[in-house]
mmCIF file of C-alpha atoms in Angstrom:
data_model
loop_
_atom_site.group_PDB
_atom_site.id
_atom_site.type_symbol
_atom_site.label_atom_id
_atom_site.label_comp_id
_atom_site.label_asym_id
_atom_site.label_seq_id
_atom_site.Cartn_x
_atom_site.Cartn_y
_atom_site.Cartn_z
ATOM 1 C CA UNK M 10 0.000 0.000 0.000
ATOM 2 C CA UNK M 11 1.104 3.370 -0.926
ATOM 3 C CA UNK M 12 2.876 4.555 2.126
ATOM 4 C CA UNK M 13 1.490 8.211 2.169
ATOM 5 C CA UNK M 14 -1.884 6.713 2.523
ATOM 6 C CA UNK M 15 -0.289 4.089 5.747
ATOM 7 C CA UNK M 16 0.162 7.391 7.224
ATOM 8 C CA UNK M 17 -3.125 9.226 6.445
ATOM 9 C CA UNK M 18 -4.857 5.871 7.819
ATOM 10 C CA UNK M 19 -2.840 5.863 10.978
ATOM 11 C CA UNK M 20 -2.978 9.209 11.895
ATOM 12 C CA UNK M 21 -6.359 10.366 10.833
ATOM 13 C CA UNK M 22 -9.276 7.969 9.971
ATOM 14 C CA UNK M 23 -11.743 9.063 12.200
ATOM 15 C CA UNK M 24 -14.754 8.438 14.554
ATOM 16 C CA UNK M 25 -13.859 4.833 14.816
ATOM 17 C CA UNK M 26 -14.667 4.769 18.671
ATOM 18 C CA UNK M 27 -10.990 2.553 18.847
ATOM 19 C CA UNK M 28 -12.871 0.116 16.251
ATOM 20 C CA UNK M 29 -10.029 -1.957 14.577
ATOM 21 C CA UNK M 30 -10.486 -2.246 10.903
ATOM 22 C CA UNK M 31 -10.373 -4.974 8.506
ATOM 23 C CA UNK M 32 -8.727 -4.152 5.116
ATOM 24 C CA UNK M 33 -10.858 -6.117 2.559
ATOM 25 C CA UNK M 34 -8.259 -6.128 -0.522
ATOM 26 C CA UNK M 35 -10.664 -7.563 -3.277
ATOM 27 C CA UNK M 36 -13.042 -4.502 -2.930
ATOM 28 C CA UNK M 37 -10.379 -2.428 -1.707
ATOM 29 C CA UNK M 38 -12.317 -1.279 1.431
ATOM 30 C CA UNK M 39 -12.042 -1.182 4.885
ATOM 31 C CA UNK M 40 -14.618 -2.365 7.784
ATOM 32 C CA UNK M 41 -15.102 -1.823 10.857
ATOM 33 C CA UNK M 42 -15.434 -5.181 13.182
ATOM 34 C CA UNK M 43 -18.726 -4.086 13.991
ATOM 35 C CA UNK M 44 -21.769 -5.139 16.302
ATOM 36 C CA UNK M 45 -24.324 -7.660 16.406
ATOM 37 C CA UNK M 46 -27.698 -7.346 17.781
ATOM 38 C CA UNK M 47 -29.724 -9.382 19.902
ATOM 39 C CA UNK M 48 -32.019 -9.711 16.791
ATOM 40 C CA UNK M 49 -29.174 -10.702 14.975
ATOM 41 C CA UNK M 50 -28.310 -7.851 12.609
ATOM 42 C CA UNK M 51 -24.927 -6.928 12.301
ATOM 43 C CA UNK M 52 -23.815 -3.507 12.083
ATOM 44 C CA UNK M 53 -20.511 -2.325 10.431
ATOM 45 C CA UNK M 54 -19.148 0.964 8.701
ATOM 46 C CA UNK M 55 -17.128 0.235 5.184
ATOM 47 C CA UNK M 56 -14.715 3.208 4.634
ATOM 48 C CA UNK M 57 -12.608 4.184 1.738
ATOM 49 C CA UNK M 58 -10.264 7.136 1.496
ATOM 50 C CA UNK M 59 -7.842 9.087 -0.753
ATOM 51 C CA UNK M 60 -5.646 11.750 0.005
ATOM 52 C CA UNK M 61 -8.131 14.086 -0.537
ATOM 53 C CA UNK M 62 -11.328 12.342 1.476
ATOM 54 C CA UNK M 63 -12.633 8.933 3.172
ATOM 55 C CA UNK M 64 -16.016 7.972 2.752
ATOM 56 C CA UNK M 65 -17.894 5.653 5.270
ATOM 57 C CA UNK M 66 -20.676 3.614 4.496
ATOM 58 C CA UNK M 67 -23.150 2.510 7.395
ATOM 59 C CA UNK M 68 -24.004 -0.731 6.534
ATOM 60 C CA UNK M 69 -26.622 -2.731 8.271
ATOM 61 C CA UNK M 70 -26.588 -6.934 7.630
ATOM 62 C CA UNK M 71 -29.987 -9.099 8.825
ATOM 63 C CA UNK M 72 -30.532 -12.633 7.424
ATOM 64 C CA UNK M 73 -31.991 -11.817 4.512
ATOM 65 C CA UNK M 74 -30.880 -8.221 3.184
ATOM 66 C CA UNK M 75 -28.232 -5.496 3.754
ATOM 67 C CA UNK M 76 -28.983 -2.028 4.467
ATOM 68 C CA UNK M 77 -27.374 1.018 3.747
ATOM 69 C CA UNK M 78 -28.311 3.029 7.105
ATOM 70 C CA UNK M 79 -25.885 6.187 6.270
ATOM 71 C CA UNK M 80 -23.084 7.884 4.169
ATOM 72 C CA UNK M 81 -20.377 10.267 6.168
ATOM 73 C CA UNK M 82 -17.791 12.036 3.683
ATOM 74 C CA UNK M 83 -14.801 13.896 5.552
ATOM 75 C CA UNK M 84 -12.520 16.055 4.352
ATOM 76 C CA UNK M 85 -9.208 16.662 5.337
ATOM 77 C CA UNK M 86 -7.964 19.745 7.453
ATOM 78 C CA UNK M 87 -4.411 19.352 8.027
ATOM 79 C CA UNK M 88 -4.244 15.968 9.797
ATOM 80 C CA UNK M 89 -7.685 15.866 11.072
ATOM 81 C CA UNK M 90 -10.712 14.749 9.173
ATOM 82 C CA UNK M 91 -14.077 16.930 9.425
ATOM 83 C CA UNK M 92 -17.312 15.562 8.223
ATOM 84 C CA UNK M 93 -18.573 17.839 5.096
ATOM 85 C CA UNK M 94 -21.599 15.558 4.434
ATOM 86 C CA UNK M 95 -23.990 12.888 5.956
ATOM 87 C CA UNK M 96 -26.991 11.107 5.217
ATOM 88 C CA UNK M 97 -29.450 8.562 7.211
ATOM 89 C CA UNK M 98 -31.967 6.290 6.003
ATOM 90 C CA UNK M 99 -33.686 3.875 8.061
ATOM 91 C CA UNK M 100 -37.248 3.169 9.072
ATOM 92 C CA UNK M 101 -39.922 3.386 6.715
ATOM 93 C CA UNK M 102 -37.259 5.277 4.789
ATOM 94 C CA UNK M 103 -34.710 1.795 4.170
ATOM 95 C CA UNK M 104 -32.816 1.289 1.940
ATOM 96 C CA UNK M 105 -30.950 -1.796 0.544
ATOM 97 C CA UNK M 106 -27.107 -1.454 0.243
ATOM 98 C CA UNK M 107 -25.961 -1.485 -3.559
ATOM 99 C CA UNK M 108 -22.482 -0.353 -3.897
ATOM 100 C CA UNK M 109 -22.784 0.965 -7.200
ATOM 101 C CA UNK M 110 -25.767 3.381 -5.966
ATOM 102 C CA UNK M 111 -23.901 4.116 -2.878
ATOM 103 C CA UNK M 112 -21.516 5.482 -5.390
ATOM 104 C CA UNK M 113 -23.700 7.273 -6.722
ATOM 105 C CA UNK M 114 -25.099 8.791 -4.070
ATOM 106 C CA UNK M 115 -21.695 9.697 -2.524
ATOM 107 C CA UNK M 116 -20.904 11.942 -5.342
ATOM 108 C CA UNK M 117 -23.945 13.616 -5.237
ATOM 109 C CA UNK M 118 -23.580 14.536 -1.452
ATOM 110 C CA UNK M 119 -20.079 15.674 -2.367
ATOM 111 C CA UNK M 120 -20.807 18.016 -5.457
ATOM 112 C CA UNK M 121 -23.372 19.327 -2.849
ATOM 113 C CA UNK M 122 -20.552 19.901 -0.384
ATOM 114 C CA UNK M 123 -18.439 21.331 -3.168
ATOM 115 C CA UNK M 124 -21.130 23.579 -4.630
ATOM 116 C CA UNK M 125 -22.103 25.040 -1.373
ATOM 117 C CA UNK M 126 -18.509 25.933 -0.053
ATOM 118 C CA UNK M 127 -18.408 27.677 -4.054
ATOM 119 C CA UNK M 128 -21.749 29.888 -3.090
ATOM 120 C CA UNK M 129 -20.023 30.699 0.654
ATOM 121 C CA UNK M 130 -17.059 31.980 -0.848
ATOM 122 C CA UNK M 131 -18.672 33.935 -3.738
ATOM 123 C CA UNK M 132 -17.354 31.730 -6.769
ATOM 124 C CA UNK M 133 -19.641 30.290 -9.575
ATOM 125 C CA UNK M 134 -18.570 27.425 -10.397
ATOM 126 C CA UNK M 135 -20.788 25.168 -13.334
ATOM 127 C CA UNK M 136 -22.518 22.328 -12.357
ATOM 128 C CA UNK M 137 -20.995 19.877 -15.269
ATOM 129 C CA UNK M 138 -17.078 20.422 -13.277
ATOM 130 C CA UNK M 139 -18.557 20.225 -9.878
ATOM 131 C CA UNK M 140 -20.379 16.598 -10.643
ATOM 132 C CA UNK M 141 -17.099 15.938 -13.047
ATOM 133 C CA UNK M 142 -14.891 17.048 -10.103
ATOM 134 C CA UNK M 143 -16.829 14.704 -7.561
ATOM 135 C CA UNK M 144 -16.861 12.059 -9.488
ATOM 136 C CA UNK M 145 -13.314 12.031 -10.079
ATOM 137 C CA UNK M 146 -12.625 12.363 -6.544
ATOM 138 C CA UNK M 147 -14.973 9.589 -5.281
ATOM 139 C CA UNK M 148 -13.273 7.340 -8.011
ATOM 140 C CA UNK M 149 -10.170 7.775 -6.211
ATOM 141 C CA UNK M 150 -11.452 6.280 -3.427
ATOM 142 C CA UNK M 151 -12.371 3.325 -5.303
ATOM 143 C CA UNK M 152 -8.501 2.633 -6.750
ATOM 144 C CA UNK M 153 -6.793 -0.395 -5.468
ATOM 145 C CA UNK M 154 -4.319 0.932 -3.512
ATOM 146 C CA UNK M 155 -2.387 -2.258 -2.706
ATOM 147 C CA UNK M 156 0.789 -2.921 -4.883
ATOM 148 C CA UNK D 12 -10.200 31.325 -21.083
ATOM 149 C CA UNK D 13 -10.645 27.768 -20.699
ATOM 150 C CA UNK D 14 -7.506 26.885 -18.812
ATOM 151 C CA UNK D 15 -7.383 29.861 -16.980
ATOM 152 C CA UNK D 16 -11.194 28.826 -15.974
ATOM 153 C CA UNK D 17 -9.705 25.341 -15.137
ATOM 154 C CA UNK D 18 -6.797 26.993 -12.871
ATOM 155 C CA UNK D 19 -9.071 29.053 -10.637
ATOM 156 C CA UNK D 20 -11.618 26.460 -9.805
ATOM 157 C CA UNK D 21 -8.655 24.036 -9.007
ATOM 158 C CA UNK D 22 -7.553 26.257 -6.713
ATOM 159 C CA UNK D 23 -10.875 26.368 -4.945
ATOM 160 C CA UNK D 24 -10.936 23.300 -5.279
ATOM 161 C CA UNK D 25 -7.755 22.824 -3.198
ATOM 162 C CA UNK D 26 -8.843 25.081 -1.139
ATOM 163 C CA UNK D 27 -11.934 23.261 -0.338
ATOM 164 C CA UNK D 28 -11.168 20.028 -0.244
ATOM 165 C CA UNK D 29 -7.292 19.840 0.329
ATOM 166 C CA UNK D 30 -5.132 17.231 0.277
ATOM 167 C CA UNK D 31 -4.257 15.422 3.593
ATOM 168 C CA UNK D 32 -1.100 17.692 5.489
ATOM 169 C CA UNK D 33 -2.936 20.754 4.255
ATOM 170 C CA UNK D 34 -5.421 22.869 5.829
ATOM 171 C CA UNK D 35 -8.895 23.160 4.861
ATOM 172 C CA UNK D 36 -10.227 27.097 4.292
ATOM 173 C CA UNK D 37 -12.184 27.886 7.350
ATOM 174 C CA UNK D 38 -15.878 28.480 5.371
ATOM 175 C CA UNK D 39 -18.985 27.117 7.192
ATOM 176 C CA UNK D 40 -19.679 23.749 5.865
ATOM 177 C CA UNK D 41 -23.447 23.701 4.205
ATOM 178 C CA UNK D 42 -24.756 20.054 4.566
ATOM 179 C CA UNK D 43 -27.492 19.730 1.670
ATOM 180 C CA UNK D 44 -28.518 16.059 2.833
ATOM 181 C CA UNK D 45 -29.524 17.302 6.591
ATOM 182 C CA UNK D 46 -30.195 20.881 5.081
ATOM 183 C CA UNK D 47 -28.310 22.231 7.865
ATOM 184 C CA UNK D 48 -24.732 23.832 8.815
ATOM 185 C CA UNK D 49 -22.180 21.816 10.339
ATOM 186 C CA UNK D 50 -20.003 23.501 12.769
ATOM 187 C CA UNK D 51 -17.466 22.776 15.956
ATOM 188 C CA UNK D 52 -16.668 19.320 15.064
ATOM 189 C CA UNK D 53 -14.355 17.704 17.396
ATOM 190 C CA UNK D 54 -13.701 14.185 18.142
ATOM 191 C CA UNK D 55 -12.945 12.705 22.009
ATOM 192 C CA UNK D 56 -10.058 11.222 23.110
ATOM 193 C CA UNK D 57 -12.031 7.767 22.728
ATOM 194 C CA UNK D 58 -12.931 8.475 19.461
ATOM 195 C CA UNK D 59 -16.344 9.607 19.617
ATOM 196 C CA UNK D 60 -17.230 12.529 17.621
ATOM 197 C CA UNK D 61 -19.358 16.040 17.962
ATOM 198 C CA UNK D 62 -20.749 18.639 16.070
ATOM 199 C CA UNK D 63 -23.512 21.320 16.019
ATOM 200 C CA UNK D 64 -25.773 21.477 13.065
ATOM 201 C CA UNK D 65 -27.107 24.994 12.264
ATOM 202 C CA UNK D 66 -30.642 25.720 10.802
ATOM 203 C CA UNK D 67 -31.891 29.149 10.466
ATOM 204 C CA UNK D 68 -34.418 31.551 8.865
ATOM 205 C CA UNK D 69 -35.153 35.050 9.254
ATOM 206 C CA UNK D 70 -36.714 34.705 12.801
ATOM 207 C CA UNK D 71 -35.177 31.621 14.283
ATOM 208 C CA UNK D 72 -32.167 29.227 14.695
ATOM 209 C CA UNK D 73 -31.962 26.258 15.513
ATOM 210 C CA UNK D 74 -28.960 24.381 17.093
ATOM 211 C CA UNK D 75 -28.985 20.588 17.199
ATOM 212 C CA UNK D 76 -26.151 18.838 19.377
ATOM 213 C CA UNK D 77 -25.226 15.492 17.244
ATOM 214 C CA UNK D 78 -22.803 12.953 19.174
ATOM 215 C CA UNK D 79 -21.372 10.462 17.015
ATOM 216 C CA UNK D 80 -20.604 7.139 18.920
ATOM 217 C CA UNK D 81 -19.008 3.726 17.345
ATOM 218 C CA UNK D 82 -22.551 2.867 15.042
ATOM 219 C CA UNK D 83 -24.828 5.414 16.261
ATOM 220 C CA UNK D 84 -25.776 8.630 15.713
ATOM 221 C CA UNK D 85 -27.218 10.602 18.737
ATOM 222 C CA UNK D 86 -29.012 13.522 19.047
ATOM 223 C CA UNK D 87 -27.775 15.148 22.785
ATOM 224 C CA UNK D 88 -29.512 18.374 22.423
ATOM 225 C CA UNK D 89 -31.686 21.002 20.401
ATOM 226 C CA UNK D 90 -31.165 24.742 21.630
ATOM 227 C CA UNK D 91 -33.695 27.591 20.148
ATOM 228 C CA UNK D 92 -32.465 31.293 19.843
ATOM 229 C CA UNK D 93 -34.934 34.438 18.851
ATOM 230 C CA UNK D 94 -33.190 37.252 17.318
ATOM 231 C CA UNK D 95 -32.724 40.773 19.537
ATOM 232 C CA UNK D 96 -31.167 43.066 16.627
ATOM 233 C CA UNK D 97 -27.815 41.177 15.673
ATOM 234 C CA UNK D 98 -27.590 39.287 18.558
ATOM 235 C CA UNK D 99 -28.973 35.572 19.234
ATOM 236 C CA UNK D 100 -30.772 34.907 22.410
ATOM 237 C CA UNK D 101 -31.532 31.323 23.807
ATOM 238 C CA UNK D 102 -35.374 30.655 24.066
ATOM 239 C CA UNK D 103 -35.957 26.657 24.397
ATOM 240 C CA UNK D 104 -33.447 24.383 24.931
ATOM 241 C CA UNK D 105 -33.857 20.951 25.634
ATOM 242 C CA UNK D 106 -31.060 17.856 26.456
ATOM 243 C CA UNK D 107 -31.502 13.615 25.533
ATOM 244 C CA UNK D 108 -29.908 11.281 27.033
ATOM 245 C CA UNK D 109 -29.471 8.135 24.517
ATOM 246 C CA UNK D 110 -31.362 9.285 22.097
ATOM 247 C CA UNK D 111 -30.908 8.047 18.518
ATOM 248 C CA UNK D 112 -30.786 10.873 16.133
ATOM 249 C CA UNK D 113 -33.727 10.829 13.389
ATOM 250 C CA UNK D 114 -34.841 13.672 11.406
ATOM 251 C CA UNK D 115 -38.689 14.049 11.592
ATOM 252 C CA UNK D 116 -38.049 13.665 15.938
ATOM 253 C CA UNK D 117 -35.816 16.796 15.542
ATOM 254 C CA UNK D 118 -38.441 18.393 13.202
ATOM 255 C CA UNK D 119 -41.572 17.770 15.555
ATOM 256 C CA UNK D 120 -39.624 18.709 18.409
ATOM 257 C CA UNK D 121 -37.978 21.907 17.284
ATOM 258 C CA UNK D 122 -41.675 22.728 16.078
ATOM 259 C CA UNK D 123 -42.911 21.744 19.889
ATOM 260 C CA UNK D 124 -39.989 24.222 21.195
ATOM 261 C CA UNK D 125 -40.918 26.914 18.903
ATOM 262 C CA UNK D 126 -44.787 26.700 19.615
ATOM 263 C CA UNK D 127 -43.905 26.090 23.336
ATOM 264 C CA UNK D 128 -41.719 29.274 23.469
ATOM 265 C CA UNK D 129 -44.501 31.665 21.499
ATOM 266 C CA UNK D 130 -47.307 30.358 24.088
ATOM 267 C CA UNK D 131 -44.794 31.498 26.875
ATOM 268 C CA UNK D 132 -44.247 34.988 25.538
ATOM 269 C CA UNK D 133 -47.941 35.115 24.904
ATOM 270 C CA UNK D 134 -48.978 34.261 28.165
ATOM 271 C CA UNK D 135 -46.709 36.584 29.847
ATOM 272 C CA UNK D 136 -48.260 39.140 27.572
ATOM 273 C CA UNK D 137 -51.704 38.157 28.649
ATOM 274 C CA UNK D 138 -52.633 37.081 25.102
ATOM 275 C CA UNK D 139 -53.693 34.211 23.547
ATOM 276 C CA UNK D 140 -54.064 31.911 20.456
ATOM 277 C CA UNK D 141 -55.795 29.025 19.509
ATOM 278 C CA UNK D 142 -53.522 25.647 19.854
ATOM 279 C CA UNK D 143 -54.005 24.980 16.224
ATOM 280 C CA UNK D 144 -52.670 28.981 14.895
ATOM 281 C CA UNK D 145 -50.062 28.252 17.468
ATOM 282 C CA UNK D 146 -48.972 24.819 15.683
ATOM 283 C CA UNK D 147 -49.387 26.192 12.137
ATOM 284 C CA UNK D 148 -47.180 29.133 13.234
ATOM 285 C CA UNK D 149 -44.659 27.024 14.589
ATOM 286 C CA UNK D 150 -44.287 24.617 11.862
ATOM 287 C CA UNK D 151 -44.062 27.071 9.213
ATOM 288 C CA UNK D 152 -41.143 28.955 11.183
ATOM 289 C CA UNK D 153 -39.302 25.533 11.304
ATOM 290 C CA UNK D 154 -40.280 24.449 7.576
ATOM 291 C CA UNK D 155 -38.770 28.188 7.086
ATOM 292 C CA UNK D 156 -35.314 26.615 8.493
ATOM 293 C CA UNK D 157 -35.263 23.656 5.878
ATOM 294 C CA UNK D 158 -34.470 25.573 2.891
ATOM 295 C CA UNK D 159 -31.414 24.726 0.701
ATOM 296 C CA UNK D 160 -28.364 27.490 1.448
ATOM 297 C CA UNK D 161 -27.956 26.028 -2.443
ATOM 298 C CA UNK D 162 -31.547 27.288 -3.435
ATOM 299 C CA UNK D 163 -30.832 31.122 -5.382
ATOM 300 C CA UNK D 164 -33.358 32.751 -3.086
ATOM 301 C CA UNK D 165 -31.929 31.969 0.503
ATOM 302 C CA UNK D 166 -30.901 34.556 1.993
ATOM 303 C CA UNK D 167 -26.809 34.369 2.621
ATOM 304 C CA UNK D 168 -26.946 37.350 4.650
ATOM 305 C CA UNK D 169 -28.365 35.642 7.434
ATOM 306 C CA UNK D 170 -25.028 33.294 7.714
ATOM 307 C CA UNK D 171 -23.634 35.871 9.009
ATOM 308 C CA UNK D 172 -24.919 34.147 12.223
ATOM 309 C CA UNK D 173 -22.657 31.202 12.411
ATOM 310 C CA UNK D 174 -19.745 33.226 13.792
ATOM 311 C CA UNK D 175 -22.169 34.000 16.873
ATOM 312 C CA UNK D 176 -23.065 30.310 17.602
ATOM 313 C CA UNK D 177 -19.257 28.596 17.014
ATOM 314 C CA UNK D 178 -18.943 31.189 20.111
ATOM 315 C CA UNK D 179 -21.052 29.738 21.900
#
């Protein structure tokens, strides 16, 4: 693994509560060990991250189906990570994890991010390079990083 | 034109969302998937994290307290101000203890808080209003506070605001 991102993972993935994590190198993600109900469910967080963000997934397993309960994206300030976007489903509101829509989703709630730190600082920036920006940046979080 | 278009918005883009080592500008952070500001994040020394979310219109702002712990969200606290010229002043404020965090209980309560805190003033005033005015007041004050900071109507002067609540 790329030893600039060793360091960005030991010093700065955040909100893990002193979870250890799990590198999963076939999907290139990292969980979280997790928790299981009394009911049964297991609950885990998936993260990715680049040297530019980490994205977790909340991710919710029962016997049947797995639910995405949440998306958290960081960003990095310095050496610490600040959360720039979240999202919650759950409830009548469920949803079942798909990591392709997950995706998806991800880069919406980051173009969001991106277009409303533009409008704070006065900047007009088009819509087409904030989605193609987002994309490109959640895509980064996607690439293998082991050798 | 192009490039130089291409240069500045990867500068703000830098700026925004740098690259690890490097800080972040300090700009409030507009969260368009809770509709709400996100301010004085800071995690424990257990890892557990904090922040405030920020929702405001031209009468009202809301403050929720979010704690972040291992696979849960929480919701610790939702404070009310009222405006007094420039200056925010706490009117409802209320604490949870274990409480998960889920967005229509923080709607219906911030509406409770706001319609509890209008009867108050009322009262003291030796007026009145009918429960149901009172509700429909309430709610559209705090359906005032959902609007997108992304939507070319809101009104950006009124972030002027956050400054005054990361101080508190």
């Amino acid at each position: 693994m790329d030893t600039s991102l060793v360091l960005v993972a030991a010093k700065a993935l955040p909100a893990l509560s002193g979870s250890s994590l799990i590198y999963s190198p076939e999907k290139n993600v990292y969980h979280t060990l997790g928790y299981t109900s009394a009911a049964g469910n297991t609950y885990y967080r998936a993260i990715r991250f680049s040297d530019r963000l980490a994205v977790y997934y909340d991710i919710g397993e029962g016997s049947v189906r797995t639910f995405l309960n949440g998306i958290t994206l960081f960003a990095w300030n310095g050496q610490k990570a600040n959360i720039i976007a979240q999202k919650f489903w759950g409830g009548c509101n469920w949803r079942d994890f798909n990591e392709r829509s997950a995706k998806e989703e991800s880069i919406l709630m980051l173009k969001d991010y991106l277009a409303g730190q533009a409008k704070a600082m006065g900047s007009m920036v088009a819509e087409s390079q904030l989605l193609d920006f987002s994309r490109s940046m959640i895509e980064a979080t996607h690439q293998k990083r082991l050798a | 034109m192009a490039n130089l278009t291409k240069a500045i918005n990867k500068n703000l883009f830098d700026s925004i969302l740098p690259t690890f080592g490097n800080p972040r500008v300090h700009i409030p952070v507009w969260d368009e998937g809770q509709k709400m500001f996100l301010c004085e994040e800071y995690e424990s020394a257990n890892g557990h994290r904090y922040y405030k979310g920020v929702r405001f219109c031209d009468r009202i702002v809301v403050v929720e307290k979010v704690g972040l712990y291992h696979n849960w969200t929480y919701i610790d606290g939702i404070e009310v101000y009222a405006f007094n010229g420039t200056r925010l002043e706490l009117v409802q404020k209320k604490d949870y203890e274990k409480e998960f965090r889920n967005e229509s209980f923080i709607r219906k309560e911030s509406e409770t808080m706001v319609c509890n805190y209008i009867e108050g003033v009322l009262k003291a005033q030796k007026s009145s209003m009918t429960q149901a005015e009172l509700e429909e007041k309430a709610k559209a004050i705090i359906d005032g506070c959902y609007k997108s900071f992304l939507d070319v109507d809101f009104n950006t002067r009124l972030t002027q605001i956050l400054p005054q609540i990361e101080q508190k």
